[in-house]
XYZ file of C-alpha atoms in Angstrom:
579
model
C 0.000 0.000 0.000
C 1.717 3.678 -1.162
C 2.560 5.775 1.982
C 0.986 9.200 1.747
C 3.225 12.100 2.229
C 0.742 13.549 4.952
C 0.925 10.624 6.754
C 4.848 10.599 6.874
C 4.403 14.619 8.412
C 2.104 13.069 11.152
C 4.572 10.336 12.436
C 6.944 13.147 13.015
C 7.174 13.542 16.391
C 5.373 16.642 18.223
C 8.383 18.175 20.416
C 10.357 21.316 19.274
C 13.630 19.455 18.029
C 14.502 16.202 15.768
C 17.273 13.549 16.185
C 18.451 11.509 18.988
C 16.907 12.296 22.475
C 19.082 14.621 24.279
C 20.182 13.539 27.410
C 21.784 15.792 30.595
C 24.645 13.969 31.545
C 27.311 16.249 29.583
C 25.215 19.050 29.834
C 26.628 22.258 31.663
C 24.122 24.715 31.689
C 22.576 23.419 28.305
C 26.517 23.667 26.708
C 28.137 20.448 26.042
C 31.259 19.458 28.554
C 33.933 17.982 27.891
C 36.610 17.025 30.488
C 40.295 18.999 29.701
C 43.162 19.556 31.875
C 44.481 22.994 32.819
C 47.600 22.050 30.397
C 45.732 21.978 27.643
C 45.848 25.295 25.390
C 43.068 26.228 22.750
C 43.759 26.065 19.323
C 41.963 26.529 15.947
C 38.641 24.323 15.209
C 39.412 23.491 12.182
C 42.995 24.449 9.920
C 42.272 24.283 6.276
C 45.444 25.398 5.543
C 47.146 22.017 7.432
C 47.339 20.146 4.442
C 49.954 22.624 2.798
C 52.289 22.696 5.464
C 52.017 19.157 6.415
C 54.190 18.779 3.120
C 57.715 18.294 3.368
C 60.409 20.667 1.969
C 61.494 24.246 2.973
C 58.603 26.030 5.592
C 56.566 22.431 5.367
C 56.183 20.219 8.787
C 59.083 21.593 10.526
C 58.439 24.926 10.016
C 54.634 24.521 10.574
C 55.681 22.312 13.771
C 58.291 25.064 15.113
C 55.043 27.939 14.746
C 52.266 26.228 16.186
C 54.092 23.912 18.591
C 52.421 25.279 21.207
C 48.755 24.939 19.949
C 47.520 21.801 20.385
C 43.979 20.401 19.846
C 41.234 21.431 21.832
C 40.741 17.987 24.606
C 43.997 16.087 24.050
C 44.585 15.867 27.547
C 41.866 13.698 27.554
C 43.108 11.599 24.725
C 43.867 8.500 27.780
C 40.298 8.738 28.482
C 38.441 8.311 25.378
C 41.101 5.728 24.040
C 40.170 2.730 21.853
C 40.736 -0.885 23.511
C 42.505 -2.789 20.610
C 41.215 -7.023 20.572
C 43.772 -9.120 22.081
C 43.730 -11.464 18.840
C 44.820 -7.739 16.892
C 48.140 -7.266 19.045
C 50.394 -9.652 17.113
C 48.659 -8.466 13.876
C 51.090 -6.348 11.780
C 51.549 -5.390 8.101
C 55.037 -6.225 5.613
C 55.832 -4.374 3.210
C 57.657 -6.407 0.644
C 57.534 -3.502 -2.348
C 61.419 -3.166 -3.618
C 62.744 0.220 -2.876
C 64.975 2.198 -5.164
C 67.506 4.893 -4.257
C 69.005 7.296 -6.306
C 71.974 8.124 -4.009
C 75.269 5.998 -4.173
C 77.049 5.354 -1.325
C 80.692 4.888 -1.685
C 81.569 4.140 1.844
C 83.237 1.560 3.204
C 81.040 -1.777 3.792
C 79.036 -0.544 0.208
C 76.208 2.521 1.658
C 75.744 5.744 1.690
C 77.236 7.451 4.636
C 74.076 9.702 6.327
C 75.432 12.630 8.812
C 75.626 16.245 9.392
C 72.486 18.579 8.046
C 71.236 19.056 4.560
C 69.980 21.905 2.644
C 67.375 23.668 4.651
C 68.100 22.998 7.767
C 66.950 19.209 7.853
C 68.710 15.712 8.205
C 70.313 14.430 4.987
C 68.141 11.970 3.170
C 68.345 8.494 1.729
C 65.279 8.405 -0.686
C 62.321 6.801 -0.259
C 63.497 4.423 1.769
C 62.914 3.268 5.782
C 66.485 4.849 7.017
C 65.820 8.855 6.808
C 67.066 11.276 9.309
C 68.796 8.379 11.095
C 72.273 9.503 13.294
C 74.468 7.176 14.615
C 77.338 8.619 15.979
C 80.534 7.466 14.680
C 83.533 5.837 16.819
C 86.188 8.197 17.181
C 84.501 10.995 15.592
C 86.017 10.002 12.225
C 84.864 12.128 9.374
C 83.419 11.110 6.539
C 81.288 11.916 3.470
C 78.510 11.565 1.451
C 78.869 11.720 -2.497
C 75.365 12.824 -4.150
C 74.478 13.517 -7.781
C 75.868 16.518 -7.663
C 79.523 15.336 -7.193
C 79.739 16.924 -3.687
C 80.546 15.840 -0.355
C 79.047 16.752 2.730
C 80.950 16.210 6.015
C 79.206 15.132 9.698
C 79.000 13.526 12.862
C 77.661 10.368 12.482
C 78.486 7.584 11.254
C 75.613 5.382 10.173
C 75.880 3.442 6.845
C 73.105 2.028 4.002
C 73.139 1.393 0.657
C 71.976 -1.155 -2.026
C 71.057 -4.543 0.200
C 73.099 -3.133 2.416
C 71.302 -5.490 4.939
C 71.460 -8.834 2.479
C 75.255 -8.453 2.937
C 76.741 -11.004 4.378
C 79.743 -10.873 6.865
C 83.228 -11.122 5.813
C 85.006 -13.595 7.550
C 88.643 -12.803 6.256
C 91.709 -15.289 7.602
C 94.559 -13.565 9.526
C 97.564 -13.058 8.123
C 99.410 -15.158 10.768
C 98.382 -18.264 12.585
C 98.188 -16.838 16.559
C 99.663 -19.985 18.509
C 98.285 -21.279 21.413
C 102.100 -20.127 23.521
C 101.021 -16.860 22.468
C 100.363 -14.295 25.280
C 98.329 -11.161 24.756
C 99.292 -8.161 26.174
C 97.788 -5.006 24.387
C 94.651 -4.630 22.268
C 93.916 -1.083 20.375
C 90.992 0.056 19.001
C 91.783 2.190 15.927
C 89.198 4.703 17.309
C 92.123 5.327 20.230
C 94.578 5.884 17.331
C 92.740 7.980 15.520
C 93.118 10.283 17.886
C 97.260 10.558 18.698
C 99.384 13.234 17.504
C 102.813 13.981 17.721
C 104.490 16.651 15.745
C 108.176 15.728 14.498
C 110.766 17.229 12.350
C 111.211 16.415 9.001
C 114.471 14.141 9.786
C 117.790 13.802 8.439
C 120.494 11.930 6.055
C 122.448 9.193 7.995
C 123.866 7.719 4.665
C 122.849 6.692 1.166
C 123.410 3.637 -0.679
C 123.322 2.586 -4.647
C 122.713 4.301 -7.337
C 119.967 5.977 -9.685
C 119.311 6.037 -13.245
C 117.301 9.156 -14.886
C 113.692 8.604 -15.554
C 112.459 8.742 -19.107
C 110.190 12.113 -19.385
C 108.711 10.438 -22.636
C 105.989 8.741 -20.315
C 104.524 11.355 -18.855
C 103.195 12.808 -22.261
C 100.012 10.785 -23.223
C 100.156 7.501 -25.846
C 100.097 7.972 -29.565
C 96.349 7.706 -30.581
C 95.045 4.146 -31.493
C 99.339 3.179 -29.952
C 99.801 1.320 -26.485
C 103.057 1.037 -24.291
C 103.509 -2.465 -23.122
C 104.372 -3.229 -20.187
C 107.843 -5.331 -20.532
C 109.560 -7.861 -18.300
C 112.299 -5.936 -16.852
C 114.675 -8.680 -14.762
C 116.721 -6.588 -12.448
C 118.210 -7.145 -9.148
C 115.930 -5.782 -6.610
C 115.949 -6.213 -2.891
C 113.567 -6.434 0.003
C 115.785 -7.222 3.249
C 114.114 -6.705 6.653
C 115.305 -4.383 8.658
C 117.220 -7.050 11.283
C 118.339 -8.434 8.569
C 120.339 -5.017 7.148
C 123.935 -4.923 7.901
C 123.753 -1.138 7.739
C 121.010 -1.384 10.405
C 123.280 -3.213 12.711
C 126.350 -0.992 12.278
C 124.572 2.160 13.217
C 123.121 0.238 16.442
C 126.564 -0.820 17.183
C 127.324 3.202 16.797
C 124.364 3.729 19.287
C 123.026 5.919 16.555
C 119.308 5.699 17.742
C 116.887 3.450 20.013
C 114.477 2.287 17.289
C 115.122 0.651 13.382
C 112.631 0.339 10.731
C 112.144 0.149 7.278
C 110.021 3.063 5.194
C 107.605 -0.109 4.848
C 107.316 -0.969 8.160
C 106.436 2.274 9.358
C 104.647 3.482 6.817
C 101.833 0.413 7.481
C 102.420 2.033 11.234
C 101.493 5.506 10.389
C 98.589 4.303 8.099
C 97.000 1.441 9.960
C 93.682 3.031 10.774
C 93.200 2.880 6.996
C 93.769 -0.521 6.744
C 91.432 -3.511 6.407
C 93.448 -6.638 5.692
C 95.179 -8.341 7.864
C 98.857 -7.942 8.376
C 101.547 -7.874 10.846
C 104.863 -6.968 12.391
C 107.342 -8.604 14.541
C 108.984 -6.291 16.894
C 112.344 -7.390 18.767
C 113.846 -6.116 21.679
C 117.401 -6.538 22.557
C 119.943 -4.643 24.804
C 117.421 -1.734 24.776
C 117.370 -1.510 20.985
C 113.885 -1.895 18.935
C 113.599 -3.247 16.010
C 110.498 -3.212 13.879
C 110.879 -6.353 11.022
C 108.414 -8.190 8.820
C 108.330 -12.082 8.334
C 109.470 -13.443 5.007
C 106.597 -13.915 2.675
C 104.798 -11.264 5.389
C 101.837 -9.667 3.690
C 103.504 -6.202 3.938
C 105.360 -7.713 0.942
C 102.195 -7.199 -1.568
C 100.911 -4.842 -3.049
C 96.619 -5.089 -1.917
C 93.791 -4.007 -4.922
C 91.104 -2.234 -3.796
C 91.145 -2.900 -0.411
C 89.323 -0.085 0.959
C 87.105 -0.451 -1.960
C 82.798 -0.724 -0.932
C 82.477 -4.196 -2.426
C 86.521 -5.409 -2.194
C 87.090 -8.433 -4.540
C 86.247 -11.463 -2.816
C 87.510 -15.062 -2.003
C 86.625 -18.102 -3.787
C 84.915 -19.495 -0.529
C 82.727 -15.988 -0.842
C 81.789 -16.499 -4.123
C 83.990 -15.569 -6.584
C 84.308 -17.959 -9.206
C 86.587 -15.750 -10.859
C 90.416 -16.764 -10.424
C 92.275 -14.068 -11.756
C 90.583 -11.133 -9.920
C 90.742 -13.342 -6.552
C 92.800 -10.997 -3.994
C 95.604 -12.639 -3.734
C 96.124 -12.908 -7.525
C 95.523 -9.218 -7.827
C 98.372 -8.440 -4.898
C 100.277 -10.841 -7.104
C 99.446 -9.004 -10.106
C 99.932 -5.754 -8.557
C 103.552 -6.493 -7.387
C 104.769 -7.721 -10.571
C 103.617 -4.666 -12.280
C 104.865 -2.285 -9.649
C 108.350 -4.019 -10.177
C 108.415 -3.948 -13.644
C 107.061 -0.314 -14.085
C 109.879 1.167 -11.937
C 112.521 -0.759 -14.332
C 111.144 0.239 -17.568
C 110.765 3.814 -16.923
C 113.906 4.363 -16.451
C 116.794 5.382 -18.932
C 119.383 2.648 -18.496
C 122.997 4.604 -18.802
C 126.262 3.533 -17.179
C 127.716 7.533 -17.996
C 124.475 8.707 -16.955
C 123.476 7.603 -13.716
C 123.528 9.714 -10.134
C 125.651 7.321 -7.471
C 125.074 7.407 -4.111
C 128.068 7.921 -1.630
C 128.006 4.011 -1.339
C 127.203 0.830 -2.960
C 124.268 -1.013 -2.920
C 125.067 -3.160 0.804
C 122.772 -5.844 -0.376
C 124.515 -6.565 -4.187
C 126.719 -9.587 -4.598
C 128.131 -9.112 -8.545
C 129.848 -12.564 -7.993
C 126.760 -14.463 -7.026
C 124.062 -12.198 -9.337
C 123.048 -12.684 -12.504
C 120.918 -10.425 -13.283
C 122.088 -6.790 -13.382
C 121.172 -4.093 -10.245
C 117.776 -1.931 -10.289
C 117.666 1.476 -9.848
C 117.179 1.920 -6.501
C 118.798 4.219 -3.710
C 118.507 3.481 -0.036
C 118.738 6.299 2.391
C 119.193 5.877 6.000
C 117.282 8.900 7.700
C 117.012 9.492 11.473
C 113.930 11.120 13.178
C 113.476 12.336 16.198
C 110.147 11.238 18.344
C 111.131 12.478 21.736
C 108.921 14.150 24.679
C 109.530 17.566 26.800
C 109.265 14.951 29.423
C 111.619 12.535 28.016
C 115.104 12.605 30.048
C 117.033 11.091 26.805
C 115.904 11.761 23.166
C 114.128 8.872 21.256
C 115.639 8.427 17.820
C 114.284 6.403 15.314
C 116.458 5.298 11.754
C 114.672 4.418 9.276
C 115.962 2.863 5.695
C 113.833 4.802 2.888
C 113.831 3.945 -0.518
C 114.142 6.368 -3.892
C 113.654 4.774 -7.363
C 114.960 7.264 -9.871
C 115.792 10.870 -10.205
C 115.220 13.493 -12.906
C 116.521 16.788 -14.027
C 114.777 20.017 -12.524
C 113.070 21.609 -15.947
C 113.589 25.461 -14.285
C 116.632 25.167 -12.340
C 118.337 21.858 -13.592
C 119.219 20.288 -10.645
C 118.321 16.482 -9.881
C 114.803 15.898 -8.579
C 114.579 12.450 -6.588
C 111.340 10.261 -7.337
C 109.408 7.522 -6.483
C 108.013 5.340 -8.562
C 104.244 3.390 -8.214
C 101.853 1.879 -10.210
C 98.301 2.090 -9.911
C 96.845 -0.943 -11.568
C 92.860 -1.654 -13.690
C 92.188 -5.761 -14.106
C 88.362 -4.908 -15.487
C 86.356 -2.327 -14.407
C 83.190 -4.031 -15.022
C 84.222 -6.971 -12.616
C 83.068 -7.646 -8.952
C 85.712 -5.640 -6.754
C 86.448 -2.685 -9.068
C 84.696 -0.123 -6.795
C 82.679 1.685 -9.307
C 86.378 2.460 -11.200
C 85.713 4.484 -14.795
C 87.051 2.908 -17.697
C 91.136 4.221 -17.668
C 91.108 4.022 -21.617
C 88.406 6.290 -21.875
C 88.627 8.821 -19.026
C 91.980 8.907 -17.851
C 93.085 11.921 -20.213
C 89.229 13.421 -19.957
C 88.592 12.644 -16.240
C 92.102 12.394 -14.668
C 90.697 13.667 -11.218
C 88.091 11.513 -11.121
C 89.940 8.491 -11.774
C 92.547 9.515 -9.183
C 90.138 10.087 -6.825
C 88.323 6.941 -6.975
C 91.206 4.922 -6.591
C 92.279 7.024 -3.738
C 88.929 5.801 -2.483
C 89.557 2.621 -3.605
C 93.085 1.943 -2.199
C 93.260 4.450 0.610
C 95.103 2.497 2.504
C 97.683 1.678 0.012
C 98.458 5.203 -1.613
C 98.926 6.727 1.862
C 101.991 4.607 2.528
C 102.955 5.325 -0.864
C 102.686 8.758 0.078
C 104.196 8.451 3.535
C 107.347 6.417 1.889
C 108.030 9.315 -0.607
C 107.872 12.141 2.532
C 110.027 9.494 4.873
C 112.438 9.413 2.153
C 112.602 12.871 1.369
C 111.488 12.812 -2.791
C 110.811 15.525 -4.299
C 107.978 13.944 -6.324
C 105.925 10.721 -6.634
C 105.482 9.258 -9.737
C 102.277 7.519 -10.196
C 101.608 5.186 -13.042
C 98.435 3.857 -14.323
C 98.875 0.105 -15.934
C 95.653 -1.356 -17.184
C 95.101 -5.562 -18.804
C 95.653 -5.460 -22.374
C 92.293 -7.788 -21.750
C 90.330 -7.781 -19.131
C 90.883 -11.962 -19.032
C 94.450 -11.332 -19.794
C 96.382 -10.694 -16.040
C 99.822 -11.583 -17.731
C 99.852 -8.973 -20.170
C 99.644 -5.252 -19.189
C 99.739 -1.899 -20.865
C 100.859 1.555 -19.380
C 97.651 4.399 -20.005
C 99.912 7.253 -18.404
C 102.381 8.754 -15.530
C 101.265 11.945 -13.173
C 103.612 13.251 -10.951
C 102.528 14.726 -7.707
C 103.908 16.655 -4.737
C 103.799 13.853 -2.075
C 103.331 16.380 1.129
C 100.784 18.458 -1.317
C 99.179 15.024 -2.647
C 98.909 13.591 1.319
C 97.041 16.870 2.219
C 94.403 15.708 -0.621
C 94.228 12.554 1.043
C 93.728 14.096 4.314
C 96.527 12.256 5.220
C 97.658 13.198 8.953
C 101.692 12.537 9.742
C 101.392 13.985 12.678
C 98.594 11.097 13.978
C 101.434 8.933 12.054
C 103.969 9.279 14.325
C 101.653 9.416 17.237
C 100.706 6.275 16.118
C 104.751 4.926 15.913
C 105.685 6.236 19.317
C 102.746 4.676 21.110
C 103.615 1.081 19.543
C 107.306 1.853 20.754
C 106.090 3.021 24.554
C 104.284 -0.449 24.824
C 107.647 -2.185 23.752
C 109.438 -0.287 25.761
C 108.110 -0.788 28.720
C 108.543 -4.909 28.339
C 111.308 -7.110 28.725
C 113.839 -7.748 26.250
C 112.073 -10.813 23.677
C 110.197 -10.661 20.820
C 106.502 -9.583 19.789
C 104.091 -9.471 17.163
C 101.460 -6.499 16.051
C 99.026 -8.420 14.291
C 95.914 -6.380 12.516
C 92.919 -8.493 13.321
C 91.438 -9.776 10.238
C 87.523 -8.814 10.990
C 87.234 -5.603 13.066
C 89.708 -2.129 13.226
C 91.693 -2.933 15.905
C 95.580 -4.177 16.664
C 96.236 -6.875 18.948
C 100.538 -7.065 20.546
C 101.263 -10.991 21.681
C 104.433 -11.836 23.444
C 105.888 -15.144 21.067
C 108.765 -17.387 21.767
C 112.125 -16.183 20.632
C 112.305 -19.247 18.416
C 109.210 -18.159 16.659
C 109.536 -17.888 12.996
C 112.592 -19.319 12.867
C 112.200 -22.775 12.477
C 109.708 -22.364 8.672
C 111.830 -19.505 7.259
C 112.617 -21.462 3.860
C 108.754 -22.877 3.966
C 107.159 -19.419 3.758
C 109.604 -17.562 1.366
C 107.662 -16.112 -2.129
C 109.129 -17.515 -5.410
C 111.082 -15.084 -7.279
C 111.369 -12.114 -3.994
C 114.434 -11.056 -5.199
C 112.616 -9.896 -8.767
C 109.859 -9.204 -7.514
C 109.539 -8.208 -3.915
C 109.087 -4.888 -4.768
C 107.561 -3.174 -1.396
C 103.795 -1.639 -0.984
């Protein structure tokens, strides 16, 4: 039956107001009540303007939040009391986002993520995309600085110390071997955190000339100019007498102890692994012997110190065959291998070869036997230098002498006189290949983009070029020669070609680097205090193969001994060209 619309006005009820029956319970006078504490501070009824500044970017939430922070909604004190009980069965209840992520920042860090700290533009906390890590600070141990690379090719410096990147957190843990077996006789007496190194200093002068040993031949300017279009400079097999003797083992060494010339002995590759330690993150290590109050700082035959490391501070270093790597020729070992032949080589091919044109030192080479050698000597000089690491509070000075190395030397082009150099070589095996570090194609960009390939391997192999850096300023050259060898194939780790030489400054070029002698030698003297306050024996400084930190062990004075002739390298005396 059709309802009438007459009969719809008489159902309506007869009172002066519609809807729900009013009730007085929250009445006040006929206004409603609500409860509010005295905190609480009156703010707007409604904002239309809220969904503007709830937007981020310059004068969105923060700046809305730092304005109206102290207007808050009318009854949130009474937020507790109104409050919705959630169902048991709902508390375990919670939603996963599986949706891949994307970020357009790189991270070039060490571990393979972008480094967040300090403040970005605006005021706010740098940002890592869309991802689940903004605005996050972790402060970093030590206070060490680093930086974060953008689009933009700059670098912002900060605080923290916090690290993400691509799968950052599908990594998993390297789980490198140490570079010496620790024996069970072995007693543990110090262990430093690099974070406590990073912070030494100790400001020495720039030393002097003990003696000098050998000779030098003139290095061949034609290299520096750049390669012939569509031409390539092999790299040749240079045999040539070269030597790597550890610093107990120098007879140099032993006459100025007998002279009581200084306290401590080193080599320049010895100490330089010292000063630069913090930057390292393979294993190594150092055996340290005390005798008749004289230190000596020496290396193991075969010792690690020996080879030249690729890419080791790299974000993604190459990796082991137990890791992953099924490729043999870029495992790390091969590349050190790699990487020390071609250091050896370079030095003895860029050099022009000239009995009437040679500079000789005031002696000869102490380590050359022409009666027992076949092949002839390599340029090299050796220079023993003193440096002085005392205290105000010291009662006696504290020398160290330290055997430094110089490869070549070269005519001044202004004032003609002879320039001494180092020479290095900065190696490519493929740039496409797990463990290159995001390196640019050398054929390509090293004549275009020279500073950006230098600084990416100074990324790269931090740790490396600062003790090549160190060496040159320990031995007092007037400029580092740095050469960059690539494969002639990418599959090819036998045959090399050289791209190009730079020269650089090496106190200018350690300032780039942010290289810090002065933390160096702190670093040097506080090795020596431990050893000096121990009885006369013999130690070992061992880098621990997993986290930044040194550990000194007390060894038997037999250690080492006994497996001399087990652990020697084939072919040292070619190749045992140092880091």
């Amino acid at each position: 039956m059709p309802i009438s619309l007459s009969s719809l006005v008489a159902d309506l009820p007869s009172e002066a107001t519609w809807g729900p029956p009013t009730t007085t319970d929250a009445l006040v006078g006929g206004v409603p009540y609500a409860p509010y504490s005295k905190g609480d501070k009156l703010g707007r009824m409604a904002d239309w303007t809220a969904e503007g500044k709830d937007r981020d970017g310059r004068g969105g939430r923060q700046q809305y939040n730092r304005n109206y922070r102290d207007q808050q909604v009318y009854g949130a004190g009474t937020s507790s009391l109104f409050a919705v009980q959630v169902a048991e069965d709902e508390s375990s209840f919670s939603v996963v986002d599986n949706t891949r992520t994307s970020t357009k920042t790189r991270g070039f860090g060490r571990g393979g993520g972008t480094i967040f700290r300090g403040r970005g533009r605006g005021g706010r906390d740098a940002r890592g995309g869309r991802g689940n890590y903004q605005n996050s600070r972790v402060g970093g141990r030590g206070g060490q600085q680093a930086y974060l690379y953008d689009q933009r090719g700059g670098a912002r410096g900060g605080r923290g110390n916090r690290r993400f990147g691509w799968k950052d957190y599908d990594k998993p843990q390297r789980n490198r071997d140490s570079s010496v077996n620790i024996k069970p006789d072995w007693t543990m007496l110090e262990e430093i955190d690099f974070a406590r190194l990073l912070k030494l200093n100790l400001e020495t002068s720039a030393g002097e000339d003990i003696d000098s040993y050998g000779f030098l031949y003139y290095y061949d300017r034609s290299y520096d100019k750049p390669p012939v279009k569509n031409t390539e400079r092999k790299l040749n097999i240079v045999d040539r007498a070269a030597y790597n003797v550890t610093t107990s083992s120098d007879p140099i060494i032993h006459e100025l102890a007998e002279k009581d010339e200084a306290t401590i002995f080193a080599t320049d590759n010895i100490v330089s692994m010292l000063m630069c330690s913090p930057r390292s993150v393979y294993s190594w290590d150092l055996v340290i012997t005390k005798h008749n109050n004289k230190i000596y700082l020496d290396k193991r035959d075969g010792s690690s110190l020996d080879m030249v490391s690729v890419n080791e501070n790299a974000a993604d270093a190459p990796l082991e065959a137990s890791e992953g790597n099924k490729d043999s020729i870029n495992f790390p070992g091969a590349l050190a291998l790699e990487a020390t032949f071609i250091n050896h080589n370079f030095a003895n091919q860029v050099v022009m070869e000239s009995e009437t044109s040679k500079l000789d030192m005031n002696h000869e080479n102490p380590f050359y036997n022409p009666s027992e050698e076949t092949e002839p000597l390599a340029s090299k000089a050796y220079k023993y230098r003193r440096f002085d690491l005392s205290l105000e509070k010291d009662e006696d000075p504290l020398h160290l002498i330290v055997r430094t190395e110089i490869d070549a030397v070269v005519k001044n082009n202004i004032s003609g006189e002879d320039q001494l150099l180092t020479l290095k070589a900065l190696n490519e095996f493929d740039h496409k290949a797990q463990g290159s570090g995001g390196a640019l194609d050398w054929r390509t960009k090293l004549t275009s983009q020279r500073g950006a390939v230098v600084a990416t391997e100074m990324k790269n192999n931090s740790c490396k070029i600062a003790r090549w850096a160190t060496q040159a300023i320990l031995a007092g050259a007037d400029v580092m020669k740095l050469g960059f060898v690539s494969r002639s194939s990418p599959k090819m780790p036998d045959k090399h070609v050289i791209l190009g030489v730079v020269g650089y400054d090496p106190r200018k070029f350690a300032e780039q680097m942010n290289l810090n002698l002065a933390n160096g030698w702190g670093i040097v003297r506080t090795i020596v205090d431990m050893c000096r306050n121990m009885k006369d024996g013999k130690y070992v400084l061992v880098k621990d193969p997993n986290k930044p930190l040194l550990r000194l062990y007390e060894v038997p004075l037999g250690t080492f001994e006994e497996d001399e002739g087990e652990t020697e390298v084939d072919g040292t005396e070619a190749g045992g060209d140092e880091e």
